[in-house]
CSV table of C-alpha atoms and ligand atoms in Angstrom, one decimal:
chain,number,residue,atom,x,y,z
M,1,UNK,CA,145.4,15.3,83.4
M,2,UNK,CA,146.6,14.5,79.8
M,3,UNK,CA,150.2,15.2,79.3
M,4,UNK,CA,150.4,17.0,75.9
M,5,UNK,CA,153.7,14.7,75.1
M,6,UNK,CA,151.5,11.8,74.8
M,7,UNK,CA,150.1,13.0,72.0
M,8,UNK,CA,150.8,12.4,68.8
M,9,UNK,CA,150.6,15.9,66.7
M,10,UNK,CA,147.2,15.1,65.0
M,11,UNK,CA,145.7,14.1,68.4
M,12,UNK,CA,146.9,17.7,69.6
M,13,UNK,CA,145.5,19.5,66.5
M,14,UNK,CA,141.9,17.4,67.6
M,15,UNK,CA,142.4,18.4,72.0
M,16,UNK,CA,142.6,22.1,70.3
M,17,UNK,CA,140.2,22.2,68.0
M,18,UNK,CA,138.1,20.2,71.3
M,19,UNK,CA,138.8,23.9,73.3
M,20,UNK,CA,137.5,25.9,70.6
M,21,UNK,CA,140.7,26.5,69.0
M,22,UNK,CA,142.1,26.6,65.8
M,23,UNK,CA,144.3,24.2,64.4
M,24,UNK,CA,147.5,25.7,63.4
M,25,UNK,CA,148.5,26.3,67.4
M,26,UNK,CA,149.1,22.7,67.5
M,27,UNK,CA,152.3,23.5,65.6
M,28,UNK,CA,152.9,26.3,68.2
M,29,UNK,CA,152.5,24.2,71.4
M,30,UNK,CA,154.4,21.2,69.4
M,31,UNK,CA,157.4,23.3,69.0
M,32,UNK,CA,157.6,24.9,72.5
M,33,UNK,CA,157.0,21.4,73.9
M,34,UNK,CA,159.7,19.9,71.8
M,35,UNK,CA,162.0,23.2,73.1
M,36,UNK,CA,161.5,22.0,76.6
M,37,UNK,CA,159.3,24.6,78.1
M,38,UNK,CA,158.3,23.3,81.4
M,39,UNK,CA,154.9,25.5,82.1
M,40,UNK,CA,152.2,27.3,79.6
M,41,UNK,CA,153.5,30.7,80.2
M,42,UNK,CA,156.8,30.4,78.5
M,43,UNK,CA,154.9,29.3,75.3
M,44,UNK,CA,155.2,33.8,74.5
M,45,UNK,CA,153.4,33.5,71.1
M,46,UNK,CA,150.0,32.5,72.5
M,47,UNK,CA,147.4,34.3,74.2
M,48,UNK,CA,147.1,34.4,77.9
M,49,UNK,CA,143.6,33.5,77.6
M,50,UNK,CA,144.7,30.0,75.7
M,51,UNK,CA,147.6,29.6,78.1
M,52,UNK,CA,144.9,29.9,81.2
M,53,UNK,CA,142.5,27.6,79.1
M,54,UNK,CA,145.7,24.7,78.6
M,55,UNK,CA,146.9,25.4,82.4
M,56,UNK,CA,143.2,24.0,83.2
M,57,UNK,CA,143.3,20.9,81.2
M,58,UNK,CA,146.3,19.6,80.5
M,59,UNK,CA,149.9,18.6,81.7
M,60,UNK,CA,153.6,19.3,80.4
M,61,UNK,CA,155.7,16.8,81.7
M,62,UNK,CA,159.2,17.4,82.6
M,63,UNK,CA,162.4,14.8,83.7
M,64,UNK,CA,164.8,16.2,86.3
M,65,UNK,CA,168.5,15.4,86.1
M,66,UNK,CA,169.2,13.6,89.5
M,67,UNK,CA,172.9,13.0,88.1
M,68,UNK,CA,175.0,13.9,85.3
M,69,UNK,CA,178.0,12.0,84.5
M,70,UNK,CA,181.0,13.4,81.6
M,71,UNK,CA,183.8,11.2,80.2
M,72,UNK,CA,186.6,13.0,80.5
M,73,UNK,CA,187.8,11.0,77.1
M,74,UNK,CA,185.3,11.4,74.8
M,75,UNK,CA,182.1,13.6,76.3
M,76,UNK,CA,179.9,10.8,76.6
M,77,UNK,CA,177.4,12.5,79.2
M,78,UNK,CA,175.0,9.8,81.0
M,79,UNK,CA,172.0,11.2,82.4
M,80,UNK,CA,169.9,9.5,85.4
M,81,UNK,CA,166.6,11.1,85.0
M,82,UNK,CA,164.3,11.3,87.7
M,83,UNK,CA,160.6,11.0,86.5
M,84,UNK,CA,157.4,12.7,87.5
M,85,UNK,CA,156.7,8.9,90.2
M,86,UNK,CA,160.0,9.0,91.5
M,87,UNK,CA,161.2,6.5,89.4
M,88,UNK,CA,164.4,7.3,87.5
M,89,UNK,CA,165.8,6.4,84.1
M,90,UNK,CA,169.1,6.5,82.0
M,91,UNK,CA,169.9,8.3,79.0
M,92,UNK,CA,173.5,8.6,77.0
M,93,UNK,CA,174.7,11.1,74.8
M,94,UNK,CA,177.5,9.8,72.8
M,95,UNK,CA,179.4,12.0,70.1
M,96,UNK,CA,180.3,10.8,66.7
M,97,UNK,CA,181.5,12.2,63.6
M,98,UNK,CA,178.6,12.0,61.8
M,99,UNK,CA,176.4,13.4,64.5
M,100,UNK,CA,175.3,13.6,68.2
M,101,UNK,CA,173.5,10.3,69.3
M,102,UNK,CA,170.9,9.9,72.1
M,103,UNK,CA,170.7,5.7,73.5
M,104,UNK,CA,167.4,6.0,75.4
M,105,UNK,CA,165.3,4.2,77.9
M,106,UNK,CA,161.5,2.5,76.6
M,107,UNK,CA,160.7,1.1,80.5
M,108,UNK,CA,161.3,1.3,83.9
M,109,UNK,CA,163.8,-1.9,84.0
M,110,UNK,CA,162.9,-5.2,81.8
M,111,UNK,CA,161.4,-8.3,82.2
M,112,UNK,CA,163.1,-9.7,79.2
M,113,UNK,CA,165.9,-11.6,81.1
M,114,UNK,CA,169.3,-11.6,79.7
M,115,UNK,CA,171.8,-13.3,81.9
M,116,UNK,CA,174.5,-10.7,81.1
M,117,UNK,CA,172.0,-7.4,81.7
M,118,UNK,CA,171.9,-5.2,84.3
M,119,UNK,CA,168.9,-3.5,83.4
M,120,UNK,CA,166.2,-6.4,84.0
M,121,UNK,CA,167.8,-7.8,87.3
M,122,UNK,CA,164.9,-5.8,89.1
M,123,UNK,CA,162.3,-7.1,86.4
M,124,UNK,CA,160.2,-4.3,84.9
M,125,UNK,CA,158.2,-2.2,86.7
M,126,UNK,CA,156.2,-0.1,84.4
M,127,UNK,CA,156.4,1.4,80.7
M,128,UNK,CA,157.4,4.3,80.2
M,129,UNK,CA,154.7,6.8,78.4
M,130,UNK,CA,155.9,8.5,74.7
M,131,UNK,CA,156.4,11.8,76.4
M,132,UNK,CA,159.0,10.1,79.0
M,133,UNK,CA,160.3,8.7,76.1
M,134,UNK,CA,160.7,12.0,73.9
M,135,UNK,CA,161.8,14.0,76.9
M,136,UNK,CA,164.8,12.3,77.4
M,137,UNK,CA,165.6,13.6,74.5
M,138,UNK,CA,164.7,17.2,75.2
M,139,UNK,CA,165.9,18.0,78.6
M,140,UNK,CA,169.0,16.1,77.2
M,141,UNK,CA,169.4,18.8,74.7
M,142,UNK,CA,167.9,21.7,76.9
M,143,UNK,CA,170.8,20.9,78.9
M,144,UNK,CA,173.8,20.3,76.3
M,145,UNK,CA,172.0,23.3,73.8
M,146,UNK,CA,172.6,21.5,71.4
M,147,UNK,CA,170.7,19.5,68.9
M,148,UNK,CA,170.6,15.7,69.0
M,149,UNK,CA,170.6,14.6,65.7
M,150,UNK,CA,170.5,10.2,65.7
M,151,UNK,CA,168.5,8.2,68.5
M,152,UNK,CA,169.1,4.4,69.4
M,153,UNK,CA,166.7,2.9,71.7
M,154,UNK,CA,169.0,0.8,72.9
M,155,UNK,CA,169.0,2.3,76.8
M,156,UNK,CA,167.1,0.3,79.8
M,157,UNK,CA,164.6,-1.7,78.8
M,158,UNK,CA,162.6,-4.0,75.7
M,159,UNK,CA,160.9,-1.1,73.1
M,160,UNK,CA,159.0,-3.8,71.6
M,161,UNK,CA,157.3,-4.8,75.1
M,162,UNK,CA,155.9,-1.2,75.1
M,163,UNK,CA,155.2,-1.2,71.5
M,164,UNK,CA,152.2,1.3,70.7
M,165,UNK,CA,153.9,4.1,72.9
M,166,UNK,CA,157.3,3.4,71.1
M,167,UNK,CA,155.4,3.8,68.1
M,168,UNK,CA,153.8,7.0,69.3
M,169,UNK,CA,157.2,8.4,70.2
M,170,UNK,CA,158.7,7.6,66.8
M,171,UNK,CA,156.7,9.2,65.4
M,172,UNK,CA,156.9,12.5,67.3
M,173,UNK,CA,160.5,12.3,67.5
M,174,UNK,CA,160.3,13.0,63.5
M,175,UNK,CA,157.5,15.1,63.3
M,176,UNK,CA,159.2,18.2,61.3
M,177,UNK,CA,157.3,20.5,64.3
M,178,UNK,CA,159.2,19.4,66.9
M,179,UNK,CA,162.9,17.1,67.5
M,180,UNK,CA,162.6,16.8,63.4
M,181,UNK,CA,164.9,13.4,64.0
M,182,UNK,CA,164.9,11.3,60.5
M,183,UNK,CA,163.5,7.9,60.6
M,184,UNK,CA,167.1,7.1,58.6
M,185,UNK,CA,168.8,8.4,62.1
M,186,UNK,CA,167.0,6.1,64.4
M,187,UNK,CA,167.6,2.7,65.6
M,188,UNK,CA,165.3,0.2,67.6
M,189,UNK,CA,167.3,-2.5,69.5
M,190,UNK,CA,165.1,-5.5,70.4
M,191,UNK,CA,166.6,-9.1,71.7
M,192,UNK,CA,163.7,-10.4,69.6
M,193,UNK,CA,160.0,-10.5,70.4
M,194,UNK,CA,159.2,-12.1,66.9
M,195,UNK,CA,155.8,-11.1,66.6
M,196,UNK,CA,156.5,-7.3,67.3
M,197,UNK,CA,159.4,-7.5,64.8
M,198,UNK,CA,156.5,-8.5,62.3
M,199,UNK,CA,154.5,-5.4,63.4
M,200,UNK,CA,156.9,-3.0,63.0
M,201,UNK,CA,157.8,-4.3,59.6
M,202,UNK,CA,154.1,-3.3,58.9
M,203,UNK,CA,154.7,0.1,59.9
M,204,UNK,CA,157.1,0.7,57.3
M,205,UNK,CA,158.9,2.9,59.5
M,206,UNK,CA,162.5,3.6,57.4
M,207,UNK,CA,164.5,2.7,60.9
M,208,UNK,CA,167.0,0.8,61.6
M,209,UNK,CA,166.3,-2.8,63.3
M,210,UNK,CA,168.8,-3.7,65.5
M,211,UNK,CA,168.8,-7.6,66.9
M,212,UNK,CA,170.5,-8.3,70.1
M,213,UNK,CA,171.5,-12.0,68.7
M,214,UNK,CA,174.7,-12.7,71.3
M,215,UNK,CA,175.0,-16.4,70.0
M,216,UNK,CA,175.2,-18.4,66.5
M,217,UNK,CA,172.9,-21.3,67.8
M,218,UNK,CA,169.9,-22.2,69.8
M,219,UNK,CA,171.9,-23.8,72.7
M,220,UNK,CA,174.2,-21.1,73.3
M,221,UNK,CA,171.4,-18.3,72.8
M,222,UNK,CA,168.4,-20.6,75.7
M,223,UNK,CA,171.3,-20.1,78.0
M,224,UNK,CA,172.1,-16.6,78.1
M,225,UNK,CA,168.2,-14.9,76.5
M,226,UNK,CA,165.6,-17.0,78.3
M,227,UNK,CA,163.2,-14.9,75.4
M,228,UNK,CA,164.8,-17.9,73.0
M,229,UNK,CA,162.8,-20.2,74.6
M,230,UNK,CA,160.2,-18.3,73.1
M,231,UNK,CA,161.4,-17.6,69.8
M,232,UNK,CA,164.2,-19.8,68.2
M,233,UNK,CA,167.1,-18.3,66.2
M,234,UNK,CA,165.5,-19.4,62.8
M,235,UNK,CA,162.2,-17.7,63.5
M,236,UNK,CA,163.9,-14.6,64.4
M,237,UNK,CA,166.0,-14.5,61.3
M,238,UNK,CA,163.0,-15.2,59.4
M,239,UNK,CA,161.7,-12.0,60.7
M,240,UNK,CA,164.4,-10.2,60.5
M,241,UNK,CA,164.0,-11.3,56.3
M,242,UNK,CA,160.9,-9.9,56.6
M,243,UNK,CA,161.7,-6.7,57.9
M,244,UNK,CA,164.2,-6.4,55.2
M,245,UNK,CA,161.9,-7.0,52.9
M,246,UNK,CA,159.8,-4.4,53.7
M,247,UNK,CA,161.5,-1.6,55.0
M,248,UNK,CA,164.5,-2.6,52.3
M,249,UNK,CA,167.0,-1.3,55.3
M,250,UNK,CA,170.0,-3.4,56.6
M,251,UNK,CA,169.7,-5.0,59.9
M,252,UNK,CA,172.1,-4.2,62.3
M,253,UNK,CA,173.0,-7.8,64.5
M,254,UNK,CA,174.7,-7.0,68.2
M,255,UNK,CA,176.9,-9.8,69.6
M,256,UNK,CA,178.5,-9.5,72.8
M,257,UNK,CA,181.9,-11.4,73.4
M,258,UNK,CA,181.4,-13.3,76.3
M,259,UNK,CA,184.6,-15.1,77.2
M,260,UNK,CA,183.8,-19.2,77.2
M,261,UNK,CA,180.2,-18.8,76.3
M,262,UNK,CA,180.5,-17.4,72.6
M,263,UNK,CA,184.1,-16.5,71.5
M,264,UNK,CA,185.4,-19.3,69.3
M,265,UNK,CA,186.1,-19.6,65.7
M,266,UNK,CA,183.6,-22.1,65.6
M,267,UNK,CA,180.9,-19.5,66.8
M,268,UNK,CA,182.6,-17.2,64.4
M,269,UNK,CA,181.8,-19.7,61.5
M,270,UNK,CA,178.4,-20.9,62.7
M,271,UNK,CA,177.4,-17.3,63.0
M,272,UNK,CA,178.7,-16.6,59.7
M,273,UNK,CA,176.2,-19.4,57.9
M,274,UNK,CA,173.6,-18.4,59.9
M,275,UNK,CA,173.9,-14.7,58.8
M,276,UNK,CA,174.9,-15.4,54.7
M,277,UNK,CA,173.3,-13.8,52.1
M,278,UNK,CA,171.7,-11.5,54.2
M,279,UNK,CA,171.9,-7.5,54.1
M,280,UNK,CA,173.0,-7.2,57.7
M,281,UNK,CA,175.8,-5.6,59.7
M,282,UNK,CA,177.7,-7.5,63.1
M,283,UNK,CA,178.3,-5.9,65.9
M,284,UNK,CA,180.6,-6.9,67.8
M,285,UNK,CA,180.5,-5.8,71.6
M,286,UNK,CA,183.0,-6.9,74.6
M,287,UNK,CA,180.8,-7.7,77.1
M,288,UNK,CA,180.8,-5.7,80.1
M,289,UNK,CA,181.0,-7.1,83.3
M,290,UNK,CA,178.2,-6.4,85.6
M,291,UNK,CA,179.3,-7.3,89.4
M,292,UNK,CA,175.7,-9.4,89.9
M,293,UNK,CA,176.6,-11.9,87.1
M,294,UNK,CA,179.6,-13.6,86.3
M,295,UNK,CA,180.1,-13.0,82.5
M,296,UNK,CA,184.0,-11.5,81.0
M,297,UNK,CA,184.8,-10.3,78.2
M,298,UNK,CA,187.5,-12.1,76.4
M,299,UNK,CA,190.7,-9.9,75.5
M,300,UNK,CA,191.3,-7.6,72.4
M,301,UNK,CA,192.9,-10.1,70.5
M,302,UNK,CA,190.4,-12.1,70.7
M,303,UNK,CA,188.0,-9.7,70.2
M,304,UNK,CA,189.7,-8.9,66.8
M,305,UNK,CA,190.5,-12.4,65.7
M,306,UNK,CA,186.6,-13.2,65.8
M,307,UNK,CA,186.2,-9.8,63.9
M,308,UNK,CA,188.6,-10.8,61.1
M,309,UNK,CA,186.9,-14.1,61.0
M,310,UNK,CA,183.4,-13.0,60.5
M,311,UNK,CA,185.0,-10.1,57.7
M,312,UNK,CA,186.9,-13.7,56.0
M,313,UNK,CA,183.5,-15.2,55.9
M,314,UNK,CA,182.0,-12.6,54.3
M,315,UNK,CA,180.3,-10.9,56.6
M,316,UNK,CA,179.9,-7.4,57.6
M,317,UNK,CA,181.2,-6.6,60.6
M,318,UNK,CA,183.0,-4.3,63.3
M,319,UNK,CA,183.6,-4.2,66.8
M,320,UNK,CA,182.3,-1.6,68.4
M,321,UNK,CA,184.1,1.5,70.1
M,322,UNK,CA,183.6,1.7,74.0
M,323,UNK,CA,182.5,5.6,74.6
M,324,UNK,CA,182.3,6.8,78.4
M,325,UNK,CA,184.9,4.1,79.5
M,326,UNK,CA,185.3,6.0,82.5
M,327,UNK,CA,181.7,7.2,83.5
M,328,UNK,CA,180.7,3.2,83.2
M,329,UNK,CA,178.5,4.2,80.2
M,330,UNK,CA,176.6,1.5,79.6
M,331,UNK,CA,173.2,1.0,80.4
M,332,UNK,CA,171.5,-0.1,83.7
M,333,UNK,CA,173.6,0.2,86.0
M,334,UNK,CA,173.5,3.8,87.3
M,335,UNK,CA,169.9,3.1,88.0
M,336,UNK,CA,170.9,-0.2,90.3
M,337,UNK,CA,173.3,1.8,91.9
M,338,UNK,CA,170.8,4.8,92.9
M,339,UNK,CA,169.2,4.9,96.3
M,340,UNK,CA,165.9,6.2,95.1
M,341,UNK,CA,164.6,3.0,92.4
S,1,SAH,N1,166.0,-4.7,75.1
S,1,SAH,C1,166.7,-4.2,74.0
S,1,SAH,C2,167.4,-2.9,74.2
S,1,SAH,C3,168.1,-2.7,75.4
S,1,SAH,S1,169.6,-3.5,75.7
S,1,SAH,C4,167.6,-5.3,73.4
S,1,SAH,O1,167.8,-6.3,74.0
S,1,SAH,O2,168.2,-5.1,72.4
S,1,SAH,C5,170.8,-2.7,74.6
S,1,SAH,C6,171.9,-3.6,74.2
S,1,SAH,O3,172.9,-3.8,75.2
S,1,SAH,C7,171.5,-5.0,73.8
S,1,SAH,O4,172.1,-5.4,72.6
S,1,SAH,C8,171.9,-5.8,74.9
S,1,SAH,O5,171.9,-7.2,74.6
S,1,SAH,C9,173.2,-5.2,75.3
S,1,SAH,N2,173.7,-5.5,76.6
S,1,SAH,C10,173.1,-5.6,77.8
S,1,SAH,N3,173.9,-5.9,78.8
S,1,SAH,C11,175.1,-5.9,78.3
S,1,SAH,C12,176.4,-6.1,78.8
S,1,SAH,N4,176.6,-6.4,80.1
S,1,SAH,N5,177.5,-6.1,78.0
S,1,SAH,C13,177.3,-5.8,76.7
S,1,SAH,N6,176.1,-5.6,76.1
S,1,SAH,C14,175.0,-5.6,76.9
């Protein structure tokens, strides 16, 4: 049966008008969806006769919490979400000044690669659907009550190896119905499937891209993101130009510190060229150890004396505040650690 949160609003208003029904309950059923009802009769403002005729025909999918996790620093909660198959999921809610921020999942683990992730040591085992995507977001703020206000898909898996449903959720996730989330409040984190980068540019979607880059040179990059054997630096960048092009927003570039591998002020500099001219912003991330792989993050000094170079150079940067220290808030790695994946 059809899960009404894989639809995109205009494909609801058609399934209604398909039962006979008029068009403006789409915005009815939208909304209560969006709120996080999880069966026909809590949607009060419709007939029992329609609510009979939905029960028949269609789904409302729903995402348990199997565990919840709250830094006792700073909030951060970290949800593993069970799905419908028994597969589960993580989501993070992380609060900033400027708003509360969702970092959610776009598969069931990855097949992307990276040496230094724990989320694709499993490989991928399936996409997740739009609604799984969306209702991280609502059973996250069903549970908080409160609004989320920014999203980053930046939780387990690549969004742009599940493109169309990642497009489908987007757009959802800002439909003024429902979550209401501006495009300006969203970020995409991809550790570059070129051609995809291309396609999203076409969407014209006002989002943020953010590139998981982690290295200033080809060598460095083929030995920690086997997807650079795909795609080399310089056609990502080229992409990335494009993107900017089109969409006129500043890509966001996320680089992990990874002590010995990509910490010197030669990387610094060589990451600088590469990155010259452009409208971008670095990210600078210590790397966070993940017991299957050996990878450390260098120290804080470190850490800031790579900062200051980049900033010398001219480039944009900052390194990036650790949230959820305590609850291990990262991604990936409550999901290895449950029994039930
Ligand atoms: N597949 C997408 C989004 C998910 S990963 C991507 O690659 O961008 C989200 C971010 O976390 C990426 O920048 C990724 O490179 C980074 N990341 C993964 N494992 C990490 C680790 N152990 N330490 C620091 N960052 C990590």
């Amino acid at each position: 049966m059809i899960d009404l949160k894989d639809l995109e609003y205009g494909e609801l208003c058609d399934f209604l008008t398909g039962l006979g029904e008029a068009k403006f309950r789409a915005k009815q059923i939208f909304s209560w969806l969006s709120k996080g009802v999880v069966s026909f009769d809590e949607m009060t403002d419709i007939s029992k006769e329609l609510r009979e005729k939905l029960e028949k025909s269609a789904h409302i999918s729903r995402l348990e919490i199997e565990k919840k996790l709250v830094s006792k620093i700073d909030k951060t909660t970290k949800y593993l979400f069970c799905l419908e198959d028994g597969n589960c999921i993580e989501s993070v809610v992380m609060y900033y000044k400027h708003g509360v921020t969702i970092c959610v999942s776009s598969q069931i683990g990855c097949r992307m690669g990276c040496r230094f992730c724990a989320s694709t040591i499993g490989g991928r085992v399936r996409n997740l659907t739009s609604g799984e995507i969306l209702n991280q977001i609502i059973f996250a703020e069903k549970d908080l009550g409160e609004r989320i206000s920014n999203i980053v898909i930046m939780g387990i898996g690549e969004p742009l190896d599940n493109f169309s449903n990642v497009i489908k959720f987007l757009h959802n996730a800002n439909n003024p119905n429902g979550l209401n989330i501006g495009y300006r409040h969203i970020s995409l984190s991809t550790c570059g499937v070129v051609p995809k980068i291309y396609e999203l540019a076409e969407q014209n979607l006002p989002i943020t891209l953010s590139i998981s880059l982690h290295a200033p040179d080809d060598s460095i990059r083929d030995s920690i993101m086997p997807i650079n054997h795909k795609y080399k630096i310089e056609e990502l960048i080229k992409a990335c130009k494009e993107y900017l092009k089109r969409t006129k927003r500043r890509i966001s570039f996320e680089y992990a510190l990874i002590s010995g591998v990509n910490d010197t002020a030669e990387n610094a500099d060589e990451l600088s060229r590469l990155l010259s001219g452009m409208l971008c912003h670095v990210n600078i991330i210590p790397v966070n150890s993940i017991k299957e792989r050996e990878y450390v993050s260098g120290d804080k000094e470190n850490i800031r004396k790579f900062c200051e170079r980049l900033l010398k150079n001219g480039i944009n940067a900052t390194v990036r505040r650790e949230l959820g220290r305590d609850i291990n808030a990262s991604c990936g790695q409550l999901r290895r650690n449950s029994t039930k994946q």
